[in-house]
Amino acid sequence: MSARWNILFASMVMLVVAVCVCLVGATSISPSELFAAATGGASLSESDRAILFQLRLPRIVAAAFVGGSLAAAGVGFQGLFRNPLAEPYVIGASSGAGLGVAIVVICGLRASIWSIGAVASLAMLGSVGVVMLVLIVGSLARTTSTTSLLLAGVVISSMVNAIVSALMFLFDQKAVVILSWLMGSLASSHWGTAILAATLGGAGMIGIGLLSRPLDAFALGDTASQSLGLDLSRFRWLIIGAASLATAGAVAASGVIGFVGLIAPHMARLFVGPRHAVLIPMSVCIGATLMLLADAVARTVIAPAELPVGIVTALLGCPVFLWLLLSRRTGASA
């Protein structure tokens, strides 16, 4: 099957999963009731209609954009650092965004700039600031650039996490709110959350998609990519901005989720290969599908209580990823 057909199939799977997760929850909705509600029928009660349109649908839209944004950011960071282990959480972008959200929660900031709230603004600033710090520290090291950048990301991410932990200790009355962000949750999603994730995440995904050809050239190495006419400094700033924007949108909507940005690009490469023009949309579809499934499990497995969705993404994604890796190896050796 060609890469384009794989992407089309993944898109259809994502849409089918989105429809299916609409039906499950503490209040079950049948497919006929969903169809009647979508076409203006009156088979749903007022309470079920409110659950579907005011609670479940915005949460599903937010989950899809959060998963897609983290997956696209993972592709961008892995291309920028030329390392398959790079992703928003490892590089520190998620931690920086989490620090920004923690500051907003502690200070009680409610201001907005150009209709962008304090949470989104500080999350984006924290994400961009930490990635810039990683690049500066990594460029000062004497080891190979890729290794030093990755190590700088791990160290600075740990430092930022320590700062967030210290803030939680000092402002213990806000600790529960901050901890819910750090564990990742879509429980409080509404249409405003969905619009925020769609706006920031969508802009980040589009930006990364527009850089697919430069990402292909950059993968050849600094010398080769420069010989092809790529402005390395400009490219790095553009990919940092786009990936940080996507990460900030996801963290502002759902908190820190540290697994989708790593696993979705790897799963996508198994189906469409490394060319970024097809890898990015495939990763977005897989990331969105993973988040939709993980959120459905998070809100139903111990209903009426909920699990943090970050725990579920790891529990669901690890076995699938290992199965794909082992299947590929078995197929190659056959």
Short mmCIF file of C-alpha atoms in Angstrom, two decimals:
data_model
loop_
_atom_site.label_atom_id
_atom_site.label_comp_id
_atom_site.label_asym_id
_atom_site.label_seq_id
_atom_site.Cartn_x
_atom_site.Cartn_y
_atom_site.Cartn_z
CA MET A 1 0.00 0.00 0.00
CA SER A 2 1.40 3.42 -0.94
CA ALA A 3 2.13 6.12 1.65
CA ARG A 4 -0.84 8.22 0.51
CA TRP A 5 -3.24 5.28 0.91
CA ASN A 6 -1.78 4.59 4.34
CA ILE A 7 -2.47 8.19 5.36
CA LEU A 8 -6.02 8.01 3.98
CA PHE A 9 -6.62 4.75 5.86
CA ALA A 10 -5.20 6.24 9.08
CA SER A 11 -7.47 9.28 8.66
CA MET A 12 -10.52 7.05 8.30
CA VAL A 13 -9.50 5.02 11.36
CA MET A 14 -9.13 8.26 13.33
CA LEU A 15 -12.63 9.42 12.32
CA VAL A 16 -14.18 6.03 13.14
CA VAL A 17 -12.48 6.04 16.56
CA ALA A 18 -13.72 9.61 17.17
CA VAL A 19 -17.30 8.55 16.43
CA CYS A 20 -17.01 5.41 18.56
CA VAL A 21 -15.63 7.22 21.62
CA CYS A 22 -18.63 9.60 21.37
CA LEU A 23 -20.82 6.65 22.30
CA VAL A 24 -19.01 5.51 25.44
CA GLY A 25 -18.89 7.05 28.88
CA ALA A 26 -20.76 7.07 32.16
CA THR A 27 -23.89 7.68 30.01
CA SER A 28 -23.97 5.45 26.93
CA ILE A 29 -25.35 6.81 23.65
CA SER A 30 -26.43 4.42 20.89
CA PRO A 31 -25.34 4.91 17.25
CA SER A 32 -28.95 5.63 16.23
CA GLU A 33 -29.28 8.31 18.92
CA LEU A 34 -25.98 9.86 17.79
CA PHE A 35 -27.15 9.89 14.16
CA ALA A 36 -30.50 11.43 15.15
CA ALA A 37 -28.76 14.11 17.22
CA ALA A 38 -26.35 14.91 14.37
CA THR A 39 -29.19 15.25 11.86
CA GLY A 40 -31.42 17.35 14.12
CA GLY A 41 -33.60 14.53 15.42
CA ALA A 42 -35.10 14.56 18.91
CA SER A 43 -34.33 11.05 20.18
CA LEU A 44 -31.93 12.30 22.87
CA SER A 45 -33.14 13.73 26.16
CA GLU A 46 -32.05 17.23 27.12
CA SER A 47 -29.52 15.87 29.63
CA ASP A 48 -28.02 13.44 27.09
CA ARG A 49 -27.90 16.21 24.48
CA ALA A 50 -26.00 18.42 26.94
CA ILE A 51 -23.59 15.56 27.72
CA LEU A 52 -22.96 14.98 24.01
CA PHE A 53 -22.63 18.56 22.77
CA GLN A 54 -21.31 20.39 25.84
CA LEU A 55 -19.06 17.76 27.44
CA ARG A 56 -18.18 14.86 25.15
CA LEU A 57 -17.72 16.53 21.74
CA PRO A 58 -15.43 19.38 22.89
CA ARG A 59 -13.38 16.85 24.84
CA ILE A 60 -13.00 14.64 21.75
CA VAL A 61 -11.99 17.61 19.57
CA ALA A 62 -9.45 18.72 22.19
CA ALA A 63 -8.04 15.18 22.53
CA ALA A 64 -7.59 14.84 18.76
CA PHE A 65 -5.75 18.15 18.45
CA VAL A 66 -3.62 17.48 21.55
CA GLY A 67 -2.53 14.09 20.19
CA GLY A 68 -1.90 15.45 16.70
CA SER A 69 0.03 18.43 18.03
CA LEU A 70 2.30 16.32 20.25
CA ALA A 71 2.96 13.91 17.39
CA ALA A 72 3.84 16.72 14.96
CA ALA A 73 6.07 18.35 17.58
CA GLY A 74 7.79 15.00 18.09
CA VAL A 75 8.55 14.78 14.37
CA GLY A 76 9.88 18.35 14.40
CA PHE A 77 12.14 17.87 17.42
CA GLN A 78 13.42 14.50 16.18
CA GLY A 79 14.31 16.14 12.87
CA LEU A 80 15.89 19.17 14.52
CA PHE A 81 18.05 17.12 16.91
CA ARG A 82 18.56 14.26 14.42
CA ASN A 83 17.75 11.88 17.22
CA PRO A 84 14.84 9.39 17.41
CA LEU A 85 14.63 9.84 21.20
CA ALA A 86 13.89 13.56 20.97
CA GLU A 87 10.32 14.57 21.77
CA PRO A 88 8.66 17.50 23.57
CA TYR A 89 8.93 15.88 27.00
CA VAL A 90 12.59 14.76 26.70
CA ILE A 91 13.78 18.03 25.16
CA GLY A 92 12.10 20.03 27.91
CA ALA A 93 9.46 21.81 25.82
CA SER A 94 6.65 20.16 27.78
CA SER A 95 8.38 20.90 31.09
CA GLY A 96 8.83 24.54 30.11
CA ALA A 97 5.18 24.82 29.15
CA GLY A 98 4.27 23.12 32.44
CA LEU A 99 6.35 25.69 34.35
CA GLY A 100 4.49 28.47 32.57
CA VAL A 101 1.15 26.95 33.54
CA ALA A 102 2.34 26.53 37.15
CA ILE A 103 3.24 30.25 37.31
CA VAL A 104 -0.21 31.17 35.97
CA VAL A 105 -1.92 28.96 38.56
CA ILE A 106 0.15 30.30 41.46
CA CYS A 107 -0.17 33.96 40.45
CA GLY A 108 -3.81 33.62 39.47
CA LEU A 109 -3.20 35.39 36.16
CA ARG A 110 -6.30 35.88 34.02
CA ALA A 111 -5.12 38.49 31.52
CA SER A 112 -5.18 37.80 27.78
CA ILE A 113 -3.36 39.24 24.78
CA TRP A 114 -5.10 39.19 21.40
CA SER A 115 -7.67 36.73 22.83
CA ILE A 116 -4.85 34.37 23.89
CA GLY A 117 -5.20 33.63 27.60
CA ALA A 118 -2.49 33.69 30.24
CA VAL A 119 -2.24 29.88 30.32
CA ALA A 120 -1.55 29.61 26.59
CA SER A 121 0.80 32.59 26.58
CA LEU A 122 2.95 31.41 29.51
CA ALA A 123 2.90 27.81 28.25
CA MET A 124 4.22 28.95 24.87
CA LEU A 125 6.84 31.24 26.43
CA GLY A 126 8.01 28.47 28.75
CA SER A 127 8.22 25.97 25.91
CA VAL A 128 10.17 28.29 23.60
CA GLY A 129 12.40 29.51 26.44
CA VAL A 130 13.45 26.03 27.54
CA VAL A 131 14.16 24.84 23.99
CA MET A 132 16.25 27.96 23.34
CA LEU A 133 18.18 27.32 26.55
CA VAL A 134 18.79 23.72 25.45
CA LEU A 135 20.14 24.91 22.10
CA ILE A 136 22.43 27.48 23.75
CA VAL A 137 23.80 25.04 26.34
CA GLY A 138 24.15 22.25 23.79
CA SER A 139 26.06 24.47 21.36
CA LEU A 140 28.59 25.32 24.09
CA ALA A 141 29.48 21.68 24.77
CA ARG A 142 32.55 20.05 23.17
CA THR A 143 30.93 16.72 22.31
CA THR A 144 29.02 16.00 19.12
CA SER A 145 26.13 18.42 18.69
CA THR A 146 23.33 15.84 18.62
CA THR A 147 24.45 14.08 21.80
CA SER A 148 25.15 17.31 23.67
CA LEU A 149 21.81 18.82 22.68
CA LEU A 150 19.92 15.74 23.83
CA LEU A 151 21.82 15.58 27.12
CA ALA A 152 21.28 19.30 27.64
CA GLY A 153 17.57 18.73 27.06
CA VAL A 154 17.39 15.94 29.63
CA VAL A 155 19.31 17.95 32.24
CA ILE A 156 17.42 21.21 31.74
CA SER A 157 14.10 19.37 31.66
CA SER A 158 14.99 17.78 35.01
CA MET A 159 15.93 21.20 36.39
CA VAL A 160 12.64 22.73 35.24
CA ASN A 161 10.71 19.82 36.74
CA ALA A 162 12.56 20.40 40.01
CA ILE A 163 11.54 24.08 39.93
CA VAL A 164 7.91 23.08 39.40
CA SER A 165 8.16 20.61 42.29
CA ALA A 166 9.63 23.35 44.50
CA LEU A 167 6.77 25.68 43.57
CA MET A 168 4.28 22.95 44.46
CA PHE A 169 6.00 22.51 47.84
CA LEU A 170 6.07 26.25 48.57
CA PHE A 171 2.49 26.86 47.37
CA ASP A 172 0.93 23.64 48.61
CA GLN A 173 -2.59 25.07 48.36
CA LYS A 174 -2.13 25.14 44.58
CA ALA A 175 -0.32 21.78 44.43
CA VAL A 176 -3.37 19.73 43.45
CA VAL A 177 -4.15 21.99 40.48
CA ILE A 178 -0.53 21.98 39.29
CA LEU A 179 -0.24 18.20 39.80
CA SER A 180 -3.32 17.62 37.63
CA TRP A 181 -1.58 19.57 34.85
CA LEU A 182 1.62 17.59 35.25
CA MET A 183 -0.24 14.26 35.06
CA GLY A 184 -2.27 15.33 32.04
CA SER A 185 -6.06 15.41 31.98
CA LEU A 186 -8.88 16.42 29.65
CA ALA A 187 -11.55 16.19 32.35
CA SER A 188 -12.22 19.94 32.41
CA SER A 189 -12.31 20.37 28.64
CA HIS A 190 -14.93 22.64 27.10
CA TRP A 191 -15.34 24.34 23.73
CA GLY A 192 -12.86 27.04 24.78
CA THR A 193 -10.26 24.34 25.46
CA ALA A 194 -10.95 22.70 22.11
CA ILE A 195 -10.61 26.04 20.27
CA LEU A 196 -7.35 26.76 22.11
CA ALA A 197 -5.89 23.35 21.20
CA ALA A 198 -7.11 23.68 17.61
CA THR A 199 -5.74 27.22 17.18
CA LEU A 200 -2.27 26.81 18.68
CA GLY A 201 -1.85 23.15 17.81
CA GLY A 202 -3.20 23.64 14.30
CA ALA A 203 -0.83 26.55 13.66
CA GLY A 204 2.09 24.48 14.97
CA MET A 205 1.16 21.46 12.85
CA ILE A 206 0.83 23.58 9.71
CA GLY A 207 4.17 25.23 10.43
CA ILE A 208 5.92 21.89 10.84
CA GLY A 209 4.23 20.57 7.71
CA LEU A 210 5.49 23.53 5.68
CA LEU A 211 9.01 22.65 6.81
CA SER A 212 8.85 19.05 5.54
CA ARG A 213 11.28 19.61 2.64
CA PRO A 214 13.83 21.52 4.80
CA LEU A 215 13.56 18.70 7.37
CA ASP A 216 14.45 16.18 4.65
CA ALA A 217 17.44 18.29 3.62
CA PHE A 218 18.55 18.85 7.24
CA ALA A 219 18.58 15.08 7.83
CA LEU A 220 21.50 14.82 5.37
CA GLY A 221 23.80 16.76 7.74
CA ASP A 222 24.85 20.38 8.12
CA THR A 223 27.30 20.43 5.20
CA ALA A 224 25.03 18.65 2.74
CA SER A 225 21.96 20.67 3.70
CA GLN A 226 23.87 23.95 3.36
CA SER A 227 25.08 22.86 -0.08
CA LEU A 228 21.40 22.44 -1.01
CA GLY A 229 20.76 26.07 -0.05
CA LEU A 230 19.25 25.56 3.42
CA ASP A 231 19.75 28.47 5.82
CA LEU A 232 20.49 26.47 9.00
CA SER A 233 19.97 29.29 11.48
CA ARG A 234 16.65 30.35 9.97
CA PHE A 235 15.50 26.73 9.71
CA ARG A 236 16.30 26.01 13.36
CA TRP A 237 14.36 29.05 14.56
CA LEU A 238 11.37 28.18 12.40
CA ILE A 239 11.18 24.55 13.53
CA ILE A 240 11.65 25.55 17.19
CA GLY A 241 8.85 28.08 16.89
CA ALA A 242 6.44 25.69 15.16
CA ALA A 243 7.17 22.69 17.43
CA SER A 244 7.02 24.84 20.57
CA LEU A 245 3.70 26.33 19.43
CA ALA A 246 2.25 22.85 18.92
CA THR A 247 3.56 21.72 22.32
CA ALA A 248 2.23 24.82 24.07
CA GLY A 249 -1.22 24.29 22.58
CA ALA A 250 -1.28 20.69 23.79
CA VAL A 251 0.01 21.47 27.30
CA ALA A 252 -2.30 24.46 27.73
CA ALA A 253 -5.28 22.24 26.83
CA SER A 254 -4.42 19.02 28.64
CA GLY A 255 -1.29 19.39 30.79
CA VAL A 256 1.94 17.45 30.34
CA ILE A 257 1.62 14.19 28.40
CA GLY A 258 5.01 12.68 27.75
CA PHE A 259 4.54 9.68 25.47
CA VAL A 260 2.55 10.51 22.31
CA GLY A 261 5.28 12.72 20.83
CA LEU A 262 7.72 9.83 20.96
CA ILE A 263 5.66 6.85 19.91
CA ALA A 264 3.45 8.34 17.16
CA PRO A 265 6.34 9.34 14.82
CA HIS A 266 7.98 5.92 15.29
CA MET A 267 4.74 4.11 14.52
CA ALA A 268 4.23 6.35 11.47
CA ARG A 269 7.72 5.53 10.12
CA LEU A 270 6.82 1.84 10.19
CA PHE A 271 3.99 2.56 7.71
CA VAL A 272 5.22 5.41 5.48
CA GLY A 273 8.98 5.67 5.96
CA PRO A 274 11.11 8.71 6.90
CA ARG A 275 10.09 11.25 4.21
CA HIS A 276 8.60 14.15 6.17
CA ALA A 277 5.93 15.10 3.60
CA VAL A 278 4.11 11.85 4.45
CA LEU A 279 5.57 11.22 7.91
CA ILE A 280 4.05 14.38 9.44
CA PRO A 281 0.38 13.81 8.44
CA MET A 282 0.65 10.10 9.30
CA SER A 283 2.08 10.95 12.73
CA VAL A 284 -0.72 13.47 13.33
CA CYS A 285 -3.38 10.85 12.52
CA ILE A 286 -1.76 8.23 14.77
CA GLY A 287 -1.19 10.71 17.60
CA ALA A 288 -4.81 11.88 17.47
CA THR A 289 -6.09 8.29 17.42
CA LEU A 290 -3.90 7.33 20.39
CA MET A 291 -5.15 10.28 22.41
CA LEU A 292 -8.80 9.57 21.57
CA LEU A 293 -8.44 5.94 22.69
CA ALA A 294 -6.45 6.86 25.78
CA ASP A 295 -8.97 9.50 26.86
CA ALA A 296 -11.87 7.11 26.33
CA VAL A 297 -10.16 4.56 28.57
CA ALA A 298 -9.26 7.24 31.14
CA ARG A 299 -12.88 8.34 31.56
CA THR A 300 -14.52 4.90 31.52
CA VAL A 301 -12.24 2.30 33.10
CA ILE A 302 -12.96 3.36 36.72
CA ALA A 303 -16.09 5.48 36.06
CA PRO A 304 -17.41 7.68 37.57
CA ALA A 305 -13.80 8.55 38.60
CA GLU A 306 -11.12 9.20 35.96
CA LEU A 307 -7.49 8.22 35.48
CA PRO A 308 -4.94 10.83 34.36
CA VAL A 309 -4.72 10.40 30.60
CA GLY A 310 -0.89 10.58 30.67
CA ILE A 311 -0.82 7.27 32.54
CA VAL A 312 -3.15 5.66 30.02
CA THR A 313 -1.14 6.82 26.97
CA ALA A 314 1.92 5.07 28.35
CA LEU A 315 0.03 1.89 29.30
CA LEU A 316 -1.68 1.69 25.89
CA GLY A 317 1.17 2.87 23.71
CA CYS A 318 4.08 0.80 25.03
CA PRO A 319 2.65 -2.66 24.18
CA VAL A 320 1.48 -1.48 20.74
CA PHE A 321 4.88 0.01 19.94
CA LEU A 322 6.73 -3.13 21.09
CA TRP A 323 4.38 -5.33 19.05
CA LEU A 324 5.00 -3.26 15.93
CA LEU A 325 8.76 -3.38 16.43
CA LEU A 326 8.78 -7.15 16.95
CA SER A 327 6.43 -7.72 13.99
CA ARG A 328 8.67 -5.66 11.72
CA ARG A 329 11.77 -7.57 12.86
CA THR A 330 10.05 -10.91 12.36
CA GLY A 331 8.92 -9.85 8.88
CA ALA A 332 12.41 -8.71 7.94
CA SER A 333 14.05 -11.95 9.06
CA ALA A 334 11.44 -14.18 7.35
#
